[in-house]
mmCIF file of N, CA and C in Angstrom:
data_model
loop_
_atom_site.group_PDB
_atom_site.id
_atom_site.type_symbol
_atom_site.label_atom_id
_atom_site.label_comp_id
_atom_site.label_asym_id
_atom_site.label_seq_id
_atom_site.Cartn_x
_atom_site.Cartn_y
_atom_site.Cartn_z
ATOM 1 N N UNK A 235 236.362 115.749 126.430
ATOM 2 C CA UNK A 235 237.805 115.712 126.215
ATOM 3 C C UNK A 235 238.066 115.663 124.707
ATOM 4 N N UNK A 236 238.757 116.514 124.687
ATOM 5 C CA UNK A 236 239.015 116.544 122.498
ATOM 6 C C UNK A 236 239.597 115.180 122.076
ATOM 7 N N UNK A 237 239.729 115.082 121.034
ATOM 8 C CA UNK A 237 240.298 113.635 120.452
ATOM 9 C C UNK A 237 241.909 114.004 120.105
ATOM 10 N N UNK A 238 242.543 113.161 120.775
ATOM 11 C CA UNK A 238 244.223 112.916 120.481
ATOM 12 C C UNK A 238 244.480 113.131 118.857
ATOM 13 N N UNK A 239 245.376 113.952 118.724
ATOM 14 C CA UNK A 239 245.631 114.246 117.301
ATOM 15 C C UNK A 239 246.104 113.126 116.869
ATOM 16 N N UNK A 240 245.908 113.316 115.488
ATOM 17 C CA UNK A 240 246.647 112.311 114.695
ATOM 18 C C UNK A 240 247.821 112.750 113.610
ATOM 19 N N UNK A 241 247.732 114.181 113.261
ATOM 20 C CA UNK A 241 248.903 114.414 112.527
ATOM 21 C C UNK A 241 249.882 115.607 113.493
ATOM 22 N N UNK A 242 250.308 115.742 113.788
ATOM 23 C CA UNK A 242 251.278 117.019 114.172
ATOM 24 C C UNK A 242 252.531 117.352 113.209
ATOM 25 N N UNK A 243 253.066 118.839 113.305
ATOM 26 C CA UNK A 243 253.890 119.199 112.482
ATOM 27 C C UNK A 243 254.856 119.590 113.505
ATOM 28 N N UNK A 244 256.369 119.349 113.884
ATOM 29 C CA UNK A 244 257.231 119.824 114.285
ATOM 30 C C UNK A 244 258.164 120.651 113.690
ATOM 31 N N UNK A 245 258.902 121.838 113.847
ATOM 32 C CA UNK A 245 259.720 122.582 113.476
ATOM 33 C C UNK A 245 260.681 122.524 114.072
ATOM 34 N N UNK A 246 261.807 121.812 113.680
ATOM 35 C CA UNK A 246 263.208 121.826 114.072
ATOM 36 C C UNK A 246 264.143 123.333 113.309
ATOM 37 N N UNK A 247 264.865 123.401 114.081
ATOM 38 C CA UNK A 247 266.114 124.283 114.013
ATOM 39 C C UNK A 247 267.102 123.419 113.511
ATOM 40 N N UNK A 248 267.721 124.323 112.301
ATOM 41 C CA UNK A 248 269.023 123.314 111.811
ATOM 42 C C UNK A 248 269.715 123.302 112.540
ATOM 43 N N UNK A 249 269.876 124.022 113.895
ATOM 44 C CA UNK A 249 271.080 123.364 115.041
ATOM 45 C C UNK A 249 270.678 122.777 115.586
ATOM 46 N N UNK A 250 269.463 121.732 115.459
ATOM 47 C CA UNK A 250 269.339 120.491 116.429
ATOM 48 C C UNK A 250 270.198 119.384 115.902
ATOM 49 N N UNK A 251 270.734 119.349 114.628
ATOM 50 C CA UNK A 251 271.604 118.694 113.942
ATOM 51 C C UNK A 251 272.941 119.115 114.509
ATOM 52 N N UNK A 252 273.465 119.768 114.588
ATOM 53 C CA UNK A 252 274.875 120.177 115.381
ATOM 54 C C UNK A 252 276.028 119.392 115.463
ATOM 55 N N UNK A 253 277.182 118.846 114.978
ATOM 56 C CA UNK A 253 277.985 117.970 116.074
ATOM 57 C C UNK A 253 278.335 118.617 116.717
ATOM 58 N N UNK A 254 279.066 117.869 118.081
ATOM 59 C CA UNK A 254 279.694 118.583 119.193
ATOM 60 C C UNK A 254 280.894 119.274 118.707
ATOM 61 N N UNK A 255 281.782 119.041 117.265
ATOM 62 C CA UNK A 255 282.865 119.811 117.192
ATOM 63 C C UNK A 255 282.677 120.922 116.322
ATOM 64 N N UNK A 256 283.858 121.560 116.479
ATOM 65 C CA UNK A 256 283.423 123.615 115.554
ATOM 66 C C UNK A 256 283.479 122.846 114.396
ATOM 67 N N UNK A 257 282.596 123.509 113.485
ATOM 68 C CA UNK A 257 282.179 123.130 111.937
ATOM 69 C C UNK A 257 281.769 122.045 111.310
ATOM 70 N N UNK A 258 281.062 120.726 112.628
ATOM 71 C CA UNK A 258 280.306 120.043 112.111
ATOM 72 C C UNK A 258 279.107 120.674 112.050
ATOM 73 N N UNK A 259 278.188 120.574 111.127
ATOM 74 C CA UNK A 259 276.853 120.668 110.200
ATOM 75 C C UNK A 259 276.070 119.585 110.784
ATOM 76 N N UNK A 260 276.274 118.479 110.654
ATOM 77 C CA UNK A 260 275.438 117.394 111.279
ATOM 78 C C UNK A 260 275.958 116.934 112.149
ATOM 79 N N UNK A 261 275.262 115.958 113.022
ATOM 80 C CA UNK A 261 275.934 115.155 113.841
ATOM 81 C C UNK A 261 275.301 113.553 114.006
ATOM 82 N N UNK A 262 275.606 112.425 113.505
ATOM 83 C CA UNK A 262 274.931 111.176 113.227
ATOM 84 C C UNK A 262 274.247 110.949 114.692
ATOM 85 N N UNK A 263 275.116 111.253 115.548
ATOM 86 C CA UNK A 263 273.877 111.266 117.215
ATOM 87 C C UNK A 263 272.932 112.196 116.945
ATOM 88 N N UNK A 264 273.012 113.389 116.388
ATOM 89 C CA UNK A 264 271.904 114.294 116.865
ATOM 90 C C UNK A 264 271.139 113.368 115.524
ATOM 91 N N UNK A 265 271.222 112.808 114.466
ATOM 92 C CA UNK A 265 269.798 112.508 113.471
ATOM 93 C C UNK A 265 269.445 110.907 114.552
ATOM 94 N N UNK A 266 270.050 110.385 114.832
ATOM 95 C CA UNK A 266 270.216 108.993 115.290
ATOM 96 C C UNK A 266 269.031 109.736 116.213
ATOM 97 N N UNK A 267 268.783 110.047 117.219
ATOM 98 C CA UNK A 267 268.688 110.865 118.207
ATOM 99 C C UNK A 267 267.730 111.107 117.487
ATOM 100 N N UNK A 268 267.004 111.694 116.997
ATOM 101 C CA UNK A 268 265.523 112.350 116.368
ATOM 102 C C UNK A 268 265.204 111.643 115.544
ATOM 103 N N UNK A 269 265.266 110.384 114.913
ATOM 104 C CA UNK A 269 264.989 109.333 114.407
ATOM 105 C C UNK A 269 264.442 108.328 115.585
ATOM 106 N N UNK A 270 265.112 108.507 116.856
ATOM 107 C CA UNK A 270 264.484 107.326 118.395
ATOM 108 C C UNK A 270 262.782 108.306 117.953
ATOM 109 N N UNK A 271 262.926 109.544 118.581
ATOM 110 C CA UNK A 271 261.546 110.346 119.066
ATOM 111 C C UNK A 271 260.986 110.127 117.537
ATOM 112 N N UNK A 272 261.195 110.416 116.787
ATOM 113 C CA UNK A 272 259.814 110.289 115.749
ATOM 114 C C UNK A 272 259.612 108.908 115.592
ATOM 115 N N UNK A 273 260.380 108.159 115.888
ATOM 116 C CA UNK A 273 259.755 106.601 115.913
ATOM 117 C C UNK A 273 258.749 105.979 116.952
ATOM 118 N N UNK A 274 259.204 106.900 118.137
ATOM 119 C CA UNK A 274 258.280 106.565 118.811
ATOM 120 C C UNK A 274 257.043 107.584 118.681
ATOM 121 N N UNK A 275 257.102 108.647 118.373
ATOM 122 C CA UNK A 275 255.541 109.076 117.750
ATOM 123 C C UNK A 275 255.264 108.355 117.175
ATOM 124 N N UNK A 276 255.571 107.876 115.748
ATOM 125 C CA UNK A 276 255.080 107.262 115.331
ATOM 126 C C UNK A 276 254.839 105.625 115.200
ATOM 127 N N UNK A 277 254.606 105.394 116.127
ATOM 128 C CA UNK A 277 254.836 103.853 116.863
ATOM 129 C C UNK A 277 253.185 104.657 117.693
ATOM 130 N N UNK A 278 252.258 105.417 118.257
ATOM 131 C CA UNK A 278 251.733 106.017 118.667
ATOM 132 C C UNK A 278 249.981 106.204 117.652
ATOM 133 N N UNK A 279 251.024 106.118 116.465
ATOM 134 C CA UNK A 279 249.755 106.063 115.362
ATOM 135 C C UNK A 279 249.721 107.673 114.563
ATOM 136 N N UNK A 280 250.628 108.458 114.830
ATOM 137 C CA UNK A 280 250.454 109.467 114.654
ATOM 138 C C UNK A 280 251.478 110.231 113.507
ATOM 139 N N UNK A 281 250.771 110.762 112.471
ATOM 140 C CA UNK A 281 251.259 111.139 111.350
ATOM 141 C C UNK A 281 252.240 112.291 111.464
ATOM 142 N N UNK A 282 253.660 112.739 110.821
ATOM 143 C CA UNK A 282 254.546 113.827 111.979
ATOM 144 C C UNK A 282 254.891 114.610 110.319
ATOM 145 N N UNK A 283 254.746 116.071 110.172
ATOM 146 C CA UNK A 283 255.329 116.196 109.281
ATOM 147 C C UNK A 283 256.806 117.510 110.038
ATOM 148 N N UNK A 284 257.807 117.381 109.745
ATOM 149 C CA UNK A 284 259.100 118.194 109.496
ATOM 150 C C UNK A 284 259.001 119.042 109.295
ATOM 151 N N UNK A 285 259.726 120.252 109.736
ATOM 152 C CA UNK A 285 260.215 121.629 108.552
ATOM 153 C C UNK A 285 261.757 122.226 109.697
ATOM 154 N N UNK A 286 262.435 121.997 108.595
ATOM 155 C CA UNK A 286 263.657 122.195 109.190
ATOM 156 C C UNK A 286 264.372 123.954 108.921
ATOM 157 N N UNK A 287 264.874 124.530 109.701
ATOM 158 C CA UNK A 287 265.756 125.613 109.483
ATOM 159 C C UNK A 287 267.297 125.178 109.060
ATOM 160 N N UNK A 288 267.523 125.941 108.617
ATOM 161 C CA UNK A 288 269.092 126.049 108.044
ATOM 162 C C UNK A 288 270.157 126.490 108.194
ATOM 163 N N UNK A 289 270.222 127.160 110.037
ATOM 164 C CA UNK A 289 270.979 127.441 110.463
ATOM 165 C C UNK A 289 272.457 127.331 110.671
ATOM 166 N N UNK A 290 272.115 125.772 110.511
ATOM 167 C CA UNK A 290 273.810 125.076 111.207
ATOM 168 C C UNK A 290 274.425 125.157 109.469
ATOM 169 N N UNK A 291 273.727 125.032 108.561
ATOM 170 C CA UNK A 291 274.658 125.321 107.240
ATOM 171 C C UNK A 291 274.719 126.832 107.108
ATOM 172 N N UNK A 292 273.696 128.140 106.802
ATOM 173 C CA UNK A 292 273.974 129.035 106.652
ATOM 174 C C UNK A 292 272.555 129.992 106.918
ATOM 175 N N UNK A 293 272.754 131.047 107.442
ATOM 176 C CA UNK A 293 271.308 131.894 107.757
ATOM 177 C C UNK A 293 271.554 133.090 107.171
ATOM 178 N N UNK A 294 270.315 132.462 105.650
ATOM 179 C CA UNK A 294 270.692 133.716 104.373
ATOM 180 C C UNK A 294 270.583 135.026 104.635
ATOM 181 N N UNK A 295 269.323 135.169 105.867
ATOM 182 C CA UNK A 295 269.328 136.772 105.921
ATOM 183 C C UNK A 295 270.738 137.864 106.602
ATOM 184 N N UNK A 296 271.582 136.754 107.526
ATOM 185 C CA UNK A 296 272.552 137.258 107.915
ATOM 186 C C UNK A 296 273.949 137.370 106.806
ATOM 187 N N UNK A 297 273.475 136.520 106.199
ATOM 188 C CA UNK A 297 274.998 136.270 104.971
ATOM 189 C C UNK A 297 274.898 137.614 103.879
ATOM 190 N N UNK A 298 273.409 137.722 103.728
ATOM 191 C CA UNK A 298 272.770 138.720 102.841
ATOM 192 C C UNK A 298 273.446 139.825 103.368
ATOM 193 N N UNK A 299 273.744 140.036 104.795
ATOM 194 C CA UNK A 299 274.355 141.550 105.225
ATOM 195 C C UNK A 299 275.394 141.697 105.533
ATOM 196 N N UNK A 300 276.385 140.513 105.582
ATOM 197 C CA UNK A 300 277.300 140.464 105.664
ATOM 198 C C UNK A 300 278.750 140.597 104.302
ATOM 199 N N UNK A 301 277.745 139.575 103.527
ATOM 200 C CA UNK A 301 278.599 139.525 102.055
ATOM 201 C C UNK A 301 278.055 140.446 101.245
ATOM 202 N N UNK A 302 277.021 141.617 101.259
ATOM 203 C CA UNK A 302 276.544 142.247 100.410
ATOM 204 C C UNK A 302 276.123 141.809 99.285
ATOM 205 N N UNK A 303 275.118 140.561 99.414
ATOM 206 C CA UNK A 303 274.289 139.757 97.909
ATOM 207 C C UNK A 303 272.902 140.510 98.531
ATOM 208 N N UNK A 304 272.216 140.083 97.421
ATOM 209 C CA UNK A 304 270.672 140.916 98.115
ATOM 210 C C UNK A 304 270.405 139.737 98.716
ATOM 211 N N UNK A 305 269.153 140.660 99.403
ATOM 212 C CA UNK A 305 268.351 139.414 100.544
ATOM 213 C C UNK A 305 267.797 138.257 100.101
ATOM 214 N N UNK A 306 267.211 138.468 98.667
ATOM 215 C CA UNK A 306 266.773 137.131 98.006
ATOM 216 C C UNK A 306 267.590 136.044 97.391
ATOM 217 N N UNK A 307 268.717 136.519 97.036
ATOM 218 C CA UNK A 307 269.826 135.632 97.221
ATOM 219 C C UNK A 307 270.209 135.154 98.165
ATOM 220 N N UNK A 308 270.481 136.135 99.266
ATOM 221 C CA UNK A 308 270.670 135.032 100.401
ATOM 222 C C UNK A 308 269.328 133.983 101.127
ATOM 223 N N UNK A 309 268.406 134.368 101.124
ATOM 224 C CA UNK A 309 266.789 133.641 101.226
ATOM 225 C C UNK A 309 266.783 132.210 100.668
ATOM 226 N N UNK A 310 267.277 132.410 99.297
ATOM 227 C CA UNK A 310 267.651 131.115 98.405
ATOM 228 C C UNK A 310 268.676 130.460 99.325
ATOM 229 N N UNK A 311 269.631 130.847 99.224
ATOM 230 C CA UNK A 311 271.050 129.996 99.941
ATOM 231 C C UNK A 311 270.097 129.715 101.092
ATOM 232 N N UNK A 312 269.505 129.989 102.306
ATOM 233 C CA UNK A 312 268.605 129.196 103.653
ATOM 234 C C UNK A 312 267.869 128.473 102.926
ATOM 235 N N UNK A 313 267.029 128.810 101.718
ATOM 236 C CA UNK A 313 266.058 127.532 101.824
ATOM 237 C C UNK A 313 266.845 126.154 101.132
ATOM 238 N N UNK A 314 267.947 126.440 100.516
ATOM 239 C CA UNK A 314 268.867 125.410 100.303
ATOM 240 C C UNK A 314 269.235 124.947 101.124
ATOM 241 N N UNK A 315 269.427 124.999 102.452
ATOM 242 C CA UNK A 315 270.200 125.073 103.573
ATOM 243 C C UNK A 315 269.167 123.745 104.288
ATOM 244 N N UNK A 316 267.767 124.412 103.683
ATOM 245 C CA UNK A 316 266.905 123.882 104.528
ATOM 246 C C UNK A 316 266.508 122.295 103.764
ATOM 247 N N UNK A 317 266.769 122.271 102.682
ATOM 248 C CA UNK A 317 266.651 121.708 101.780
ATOM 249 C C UNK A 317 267.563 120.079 102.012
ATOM 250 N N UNK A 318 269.099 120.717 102.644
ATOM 251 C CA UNK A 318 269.975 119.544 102.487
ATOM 252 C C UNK A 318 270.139 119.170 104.093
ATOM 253 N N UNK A 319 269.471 119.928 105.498
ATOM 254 C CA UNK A 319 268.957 119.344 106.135
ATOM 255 C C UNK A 319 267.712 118.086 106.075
ATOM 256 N N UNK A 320 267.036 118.841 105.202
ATOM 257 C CA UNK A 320 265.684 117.268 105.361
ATOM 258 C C UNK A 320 266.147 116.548 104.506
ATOM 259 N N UNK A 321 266.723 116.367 103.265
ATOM 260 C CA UNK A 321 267.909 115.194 102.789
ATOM 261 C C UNK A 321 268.834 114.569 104.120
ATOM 262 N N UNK A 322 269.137 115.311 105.061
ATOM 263 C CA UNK A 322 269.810 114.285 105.918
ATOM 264 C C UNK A 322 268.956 113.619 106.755
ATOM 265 N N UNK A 323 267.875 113.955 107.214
ATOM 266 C CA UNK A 323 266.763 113.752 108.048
ATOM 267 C C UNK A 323 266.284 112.439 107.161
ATOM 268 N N UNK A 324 265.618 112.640 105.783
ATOM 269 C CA UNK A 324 265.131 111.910 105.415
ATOM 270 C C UNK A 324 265.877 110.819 105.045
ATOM 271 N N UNK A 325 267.130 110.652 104.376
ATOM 272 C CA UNK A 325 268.144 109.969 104.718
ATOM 273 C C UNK A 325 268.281 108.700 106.198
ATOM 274 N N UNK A 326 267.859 109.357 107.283
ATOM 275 C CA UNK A 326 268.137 109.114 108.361
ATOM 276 C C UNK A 326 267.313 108.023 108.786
ATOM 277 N N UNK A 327 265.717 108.754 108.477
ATOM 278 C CA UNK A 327 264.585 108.020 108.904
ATOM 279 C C UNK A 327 264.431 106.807 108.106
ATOM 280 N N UNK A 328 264.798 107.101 106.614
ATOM 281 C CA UNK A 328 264.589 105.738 105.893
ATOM 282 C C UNK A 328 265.387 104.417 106.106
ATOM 283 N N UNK A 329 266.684 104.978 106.195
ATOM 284 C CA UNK A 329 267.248 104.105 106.805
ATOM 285 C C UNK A 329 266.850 103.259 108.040
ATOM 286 N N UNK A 330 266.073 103.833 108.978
ATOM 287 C CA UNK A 330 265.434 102.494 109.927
ATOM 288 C C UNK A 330 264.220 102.534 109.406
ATOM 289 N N UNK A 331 263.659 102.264 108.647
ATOM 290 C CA UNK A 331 262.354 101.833 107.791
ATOM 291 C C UNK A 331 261.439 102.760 108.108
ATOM 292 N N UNK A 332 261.186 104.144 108.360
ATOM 293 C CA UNK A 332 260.471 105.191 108.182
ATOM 294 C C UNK A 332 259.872 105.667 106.651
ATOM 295 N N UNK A 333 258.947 105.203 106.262
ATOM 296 C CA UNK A 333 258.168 105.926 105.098
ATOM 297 C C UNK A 333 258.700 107.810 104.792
ATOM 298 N N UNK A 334 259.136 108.096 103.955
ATOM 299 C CA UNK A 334 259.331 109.445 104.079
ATOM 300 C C UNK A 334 258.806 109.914 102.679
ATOM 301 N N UNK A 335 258.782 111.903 102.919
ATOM 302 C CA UNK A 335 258.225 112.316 101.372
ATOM 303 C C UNK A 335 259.039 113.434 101.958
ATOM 304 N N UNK A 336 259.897 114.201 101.132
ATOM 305 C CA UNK A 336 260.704 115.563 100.815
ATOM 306 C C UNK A 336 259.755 116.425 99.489
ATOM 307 N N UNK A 337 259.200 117.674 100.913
ATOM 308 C CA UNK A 337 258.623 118.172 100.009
ATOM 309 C C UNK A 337 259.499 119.738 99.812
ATOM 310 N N UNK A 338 259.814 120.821 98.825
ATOM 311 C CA UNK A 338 259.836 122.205 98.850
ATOM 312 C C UNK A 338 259.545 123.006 97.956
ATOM 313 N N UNK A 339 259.347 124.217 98.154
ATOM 314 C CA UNK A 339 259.107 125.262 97.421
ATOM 315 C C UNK A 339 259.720 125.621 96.644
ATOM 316 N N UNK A 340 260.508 125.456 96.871
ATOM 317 C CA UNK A 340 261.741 125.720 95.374
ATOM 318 C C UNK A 340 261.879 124.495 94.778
ATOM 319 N N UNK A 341 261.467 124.679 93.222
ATOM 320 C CA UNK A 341 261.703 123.173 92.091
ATOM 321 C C UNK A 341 263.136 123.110 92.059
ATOM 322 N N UNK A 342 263.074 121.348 92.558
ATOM 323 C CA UNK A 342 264.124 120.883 92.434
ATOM 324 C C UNK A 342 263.695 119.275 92.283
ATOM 325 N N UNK A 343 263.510 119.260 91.653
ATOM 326 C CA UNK A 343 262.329 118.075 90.460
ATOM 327 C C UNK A 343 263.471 116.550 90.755
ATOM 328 N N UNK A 344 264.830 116.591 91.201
ATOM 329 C CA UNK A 344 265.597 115.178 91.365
ATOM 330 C C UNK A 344 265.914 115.191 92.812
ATOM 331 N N UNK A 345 265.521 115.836 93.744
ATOM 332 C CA UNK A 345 265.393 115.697 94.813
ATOM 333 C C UNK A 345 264.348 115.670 95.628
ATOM 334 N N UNK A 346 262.856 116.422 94.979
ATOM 335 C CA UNK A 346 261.985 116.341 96.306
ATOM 336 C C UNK A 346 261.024 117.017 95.453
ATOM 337 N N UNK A 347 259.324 116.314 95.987
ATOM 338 C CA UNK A 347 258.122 116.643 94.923
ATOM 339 C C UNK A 347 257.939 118.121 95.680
ATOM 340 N N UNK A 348 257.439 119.015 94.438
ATOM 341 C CA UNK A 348 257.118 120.384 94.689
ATOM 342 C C UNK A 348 255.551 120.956 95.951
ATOM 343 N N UNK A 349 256.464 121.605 96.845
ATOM 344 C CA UNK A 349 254.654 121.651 97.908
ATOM 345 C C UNK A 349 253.961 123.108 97.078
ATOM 346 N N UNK A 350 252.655 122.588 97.378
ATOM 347 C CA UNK A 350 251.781 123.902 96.899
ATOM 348 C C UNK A 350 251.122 123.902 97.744
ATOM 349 N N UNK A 351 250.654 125.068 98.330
ATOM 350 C CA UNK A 351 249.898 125.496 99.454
ATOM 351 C C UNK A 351 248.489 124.981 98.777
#
């Protein structure tokens, strides 16, 4: 029988954040709410890392064809997107005493240490 992991990586969709009304972006139940489940992973022993989409704020490749910016402009605007989702996430978790680290690819040196593959 293999050995029970110890780290897993989940990928959320920025509409798991959602409120129930038109043009909420977040919703304090939906982080409240995914702050219970990763607590109890990690209550389990098990290390969880994040990567959030940026949907519920903006999905650059569609804005890119819509507003006529190029695609890498709009690419930027999602990973921003994605950016001020795990600020709410991480936000969320610390607040009930969750250890957290905000990592991204794009330098942004007063918000979150730079990942390198």
């Amino acid at each position: 029988m293999p050995a029970k992991p110890q780290r897993i990586v989940l990928k959320l969709s920025g509409e798991a954040l959602l409120g129930s009304e038109p043009g909420d972006n977040f919703s304090v139940e939906s982080l409240q709410h995914l702050v219970e489940e990763i607590s109890s992973v990690k209550k389990l022993g098990i290390e969880m890392a994040l990567i959030f989409g940026g949907g519920n704020i903006v999905r650059g490749s569609a804005y890119s064809k819509i507003s006529g910016t190029s695609r890498v402009q709009g690419d930027y605007m999602g990973m921003l997107a994605t950016v001020i989702n795990a600020m709410a996430m991480q936000g969320a978790l610390q607040a009930s005493g969750i250890e957290t680290r905000l990592h991204t690819a794009v330098e942004m040196d007063q918000l979150a240490q730079l990942y390198i593959r």
